[in-house]
mmCIF file of C-alpha atoms in Angstrom:
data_model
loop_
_atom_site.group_PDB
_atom_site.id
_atom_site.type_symbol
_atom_site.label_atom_id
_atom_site.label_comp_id
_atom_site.label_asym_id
_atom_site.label_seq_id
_atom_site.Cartn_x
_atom_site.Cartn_y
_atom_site.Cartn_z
ATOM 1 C CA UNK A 1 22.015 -31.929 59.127
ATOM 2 C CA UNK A 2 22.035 -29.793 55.782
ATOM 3 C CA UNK A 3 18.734 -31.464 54.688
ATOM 4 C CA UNK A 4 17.078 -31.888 57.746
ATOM 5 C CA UNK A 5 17.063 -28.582 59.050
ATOM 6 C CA UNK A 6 17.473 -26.427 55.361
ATOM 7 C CA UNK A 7 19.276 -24.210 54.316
ATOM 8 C CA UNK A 8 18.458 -20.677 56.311
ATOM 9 C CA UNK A 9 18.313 -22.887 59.325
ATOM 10 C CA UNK A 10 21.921 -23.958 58.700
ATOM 11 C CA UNK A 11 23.079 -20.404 58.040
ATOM 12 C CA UNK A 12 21.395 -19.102 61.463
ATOM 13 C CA UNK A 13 23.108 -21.096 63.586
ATOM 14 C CA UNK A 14 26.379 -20.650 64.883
ATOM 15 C CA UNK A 15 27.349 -24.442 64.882
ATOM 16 C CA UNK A 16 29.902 -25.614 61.939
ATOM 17 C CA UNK A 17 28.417 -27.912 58.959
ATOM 18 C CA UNK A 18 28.749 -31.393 59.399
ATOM 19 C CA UNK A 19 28.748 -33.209 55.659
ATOM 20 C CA UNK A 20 28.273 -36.992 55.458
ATOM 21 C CA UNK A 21 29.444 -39.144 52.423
ATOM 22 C CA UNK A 22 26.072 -39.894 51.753
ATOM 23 C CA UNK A 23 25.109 -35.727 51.770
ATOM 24 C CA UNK A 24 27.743 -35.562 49.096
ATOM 25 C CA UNK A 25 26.489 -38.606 46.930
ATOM 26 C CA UNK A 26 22.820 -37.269 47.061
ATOM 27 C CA UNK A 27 24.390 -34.046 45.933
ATOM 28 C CA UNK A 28 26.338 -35.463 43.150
ATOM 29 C CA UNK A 29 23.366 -37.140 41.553
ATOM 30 C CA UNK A 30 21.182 -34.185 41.687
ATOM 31 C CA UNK A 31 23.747 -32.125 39.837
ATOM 32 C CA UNK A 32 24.350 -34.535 37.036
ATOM 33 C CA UNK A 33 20.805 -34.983 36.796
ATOM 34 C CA UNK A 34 20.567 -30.982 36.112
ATOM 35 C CA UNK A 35 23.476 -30.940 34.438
ATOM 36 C CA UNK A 36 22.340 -33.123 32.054
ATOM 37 C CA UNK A 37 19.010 -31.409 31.436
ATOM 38 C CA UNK A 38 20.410 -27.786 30.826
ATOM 39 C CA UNK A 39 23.027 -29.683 28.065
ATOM 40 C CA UNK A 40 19.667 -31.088 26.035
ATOM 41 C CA UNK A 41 18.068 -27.638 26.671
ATOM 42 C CA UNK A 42 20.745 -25.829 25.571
ATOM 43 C CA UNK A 43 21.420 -27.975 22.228
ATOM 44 C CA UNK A 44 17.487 -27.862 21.569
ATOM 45 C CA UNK A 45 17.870 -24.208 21.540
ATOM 46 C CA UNK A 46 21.408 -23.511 19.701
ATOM 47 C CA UNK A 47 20.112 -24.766 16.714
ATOM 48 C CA UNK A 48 17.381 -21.916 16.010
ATOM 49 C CA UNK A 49 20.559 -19.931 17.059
ATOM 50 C CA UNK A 50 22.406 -21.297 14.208
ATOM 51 C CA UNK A 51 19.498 -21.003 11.697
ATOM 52 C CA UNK A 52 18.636 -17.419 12.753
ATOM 53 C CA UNK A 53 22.831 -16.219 12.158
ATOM 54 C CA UNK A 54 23.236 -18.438 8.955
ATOM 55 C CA UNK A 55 20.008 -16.435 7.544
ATOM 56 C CA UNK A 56 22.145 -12.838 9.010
ATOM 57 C CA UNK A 57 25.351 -13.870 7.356
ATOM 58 C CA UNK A 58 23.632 -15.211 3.954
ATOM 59 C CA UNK A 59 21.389 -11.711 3.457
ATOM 60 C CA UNK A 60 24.905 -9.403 3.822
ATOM 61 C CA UNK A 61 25.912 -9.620 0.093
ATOM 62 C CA UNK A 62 22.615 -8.401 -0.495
ATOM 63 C CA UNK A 63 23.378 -5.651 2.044
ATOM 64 C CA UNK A 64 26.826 -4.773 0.800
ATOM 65 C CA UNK A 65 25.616 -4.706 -2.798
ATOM 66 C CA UNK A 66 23.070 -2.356 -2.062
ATOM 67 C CA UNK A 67 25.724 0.202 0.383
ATOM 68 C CA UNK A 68 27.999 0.301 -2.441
ATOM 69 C CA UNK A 69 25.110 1.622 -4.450
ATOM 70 C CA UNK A 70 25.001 4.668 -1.958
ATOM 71 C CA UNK A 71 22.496 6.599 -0.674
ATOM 72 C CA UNK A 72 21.218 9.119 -2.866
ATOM 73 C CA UNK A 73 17.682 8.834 -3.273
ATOM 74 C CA UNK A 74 16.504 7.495 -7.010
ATOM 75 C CA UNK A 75 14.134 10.481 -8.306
ATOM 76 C CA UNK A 76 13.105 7.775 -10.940
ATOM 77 C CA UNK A 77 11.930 5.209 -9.287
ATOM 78 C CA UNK A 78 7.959 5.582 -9.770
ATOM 79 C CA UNK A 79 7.757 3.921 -5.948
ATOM 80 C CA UNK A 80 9.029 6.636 -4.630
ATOM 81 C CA UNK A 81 5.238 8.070 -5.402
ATOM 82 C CA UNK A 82 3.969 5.733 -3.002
ATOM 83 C CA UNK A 83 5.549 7.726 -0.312
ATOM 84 C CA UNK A 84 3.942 10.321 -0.720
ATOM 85 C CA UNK A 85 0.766 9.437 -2.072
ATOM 86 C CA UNK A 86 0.560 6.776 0.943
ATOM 87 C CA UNK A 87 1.300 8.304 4.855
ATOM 88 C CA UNK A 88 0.689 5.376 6.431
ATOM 89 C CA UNK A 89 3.639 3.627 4.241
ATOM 90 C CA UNK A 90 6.158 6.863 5.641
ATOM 91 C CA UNK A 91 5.224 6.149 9.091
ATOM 92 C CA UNK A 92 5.946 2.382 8.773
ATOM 93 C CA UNK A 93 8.864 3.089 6.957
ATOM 94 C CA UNK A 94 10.177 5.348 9.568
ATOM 95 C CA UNK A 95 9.292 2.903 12.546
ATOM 96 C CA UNK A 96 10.712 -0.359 11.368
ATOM 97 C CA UNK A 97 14.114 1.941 10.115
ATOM 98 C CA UNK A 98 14.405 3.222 13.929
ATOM 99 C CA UNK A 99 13.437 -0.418 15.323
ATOM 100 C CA UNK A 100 16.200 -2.175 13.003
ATOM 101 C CA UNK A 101 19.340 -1.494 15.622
ATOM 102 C CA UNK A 102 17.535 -4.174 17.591
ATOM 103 C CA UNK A 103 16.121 -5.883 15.725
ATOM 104 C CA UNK A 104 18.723 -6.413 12.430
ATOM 105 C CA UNK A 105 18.351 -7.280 8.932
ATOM 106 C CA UNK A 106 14.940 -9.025 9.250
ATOM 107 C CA UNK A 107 13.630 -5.560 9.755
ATOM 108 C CA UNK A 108 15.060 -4.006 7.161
ATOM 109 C CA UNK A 109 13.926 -6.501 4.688
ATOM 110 C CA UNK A 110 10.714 -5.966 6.314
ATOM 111 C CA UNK A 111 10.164 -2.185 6.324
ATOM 112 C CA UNK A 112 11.286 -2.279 2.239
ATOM 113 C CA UNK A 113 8.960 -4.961 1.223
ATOM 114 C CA UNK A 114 6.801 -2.818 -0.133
ATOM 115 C CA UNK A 115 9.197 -1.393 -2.679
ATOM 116 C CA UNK A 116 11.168 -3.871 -3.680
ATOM 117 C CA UNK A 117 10.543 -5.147 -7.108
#
């Protein structure tokens, strides 16, 4: 009755469900059939997953190394002219440093490319 008369049809009326073996067997092979799919989708996509974290986890030594340097700004380091010869390099600076809560350590790599050696 299910699949002859659909779903809000079913609902609307006041009448009880009446489910057939061969309701259930349809069912059955529709859901292992999507079942299956979602599985391959889902190991397709873990593995950029797993590249994207490995690449997180292997830049943190770099990131600890440089937090234990602190955070005192180096007076003579002869990039630190750039900034202010360069606006445009302060503004991009600033942006990507806001943006890298949501983005991560990509970012961050990204906004100091222009000073690092």
């Amino acid at each position: 009755d299910l699949s002859r008369l659909g779903v809000p049809a079913a609902v609307a009326s006041a009448s009880a469900f009446r489910v057939e073996e061969g309701d259930l067997a349809r069912f059955k092979v529709g859901f292992l059939k999507t079942w299956q799919l979602q599985k391959e989708i889902q190991r397709r996509i873990a593995i950029p997953y797993l590249l994207f974290w490995l690449c997180q986890v292997a830049a943190l030594p770099w990131s600890v190394m440089n937090l234990s340097k602190g955070f005192g700004p180096d007076f003579s380091d002869e990039r630190l002219n750039l900034l202010k010869k360069y606006d445009h390099l302060l503004v991009r600076l600033l942006a990507l440093l806001v943006a890298s809560p949501w983005f991560g350590l990509p970012t961050w790599i990204f906004a100091l490319y222009p000073w690092l050696p």
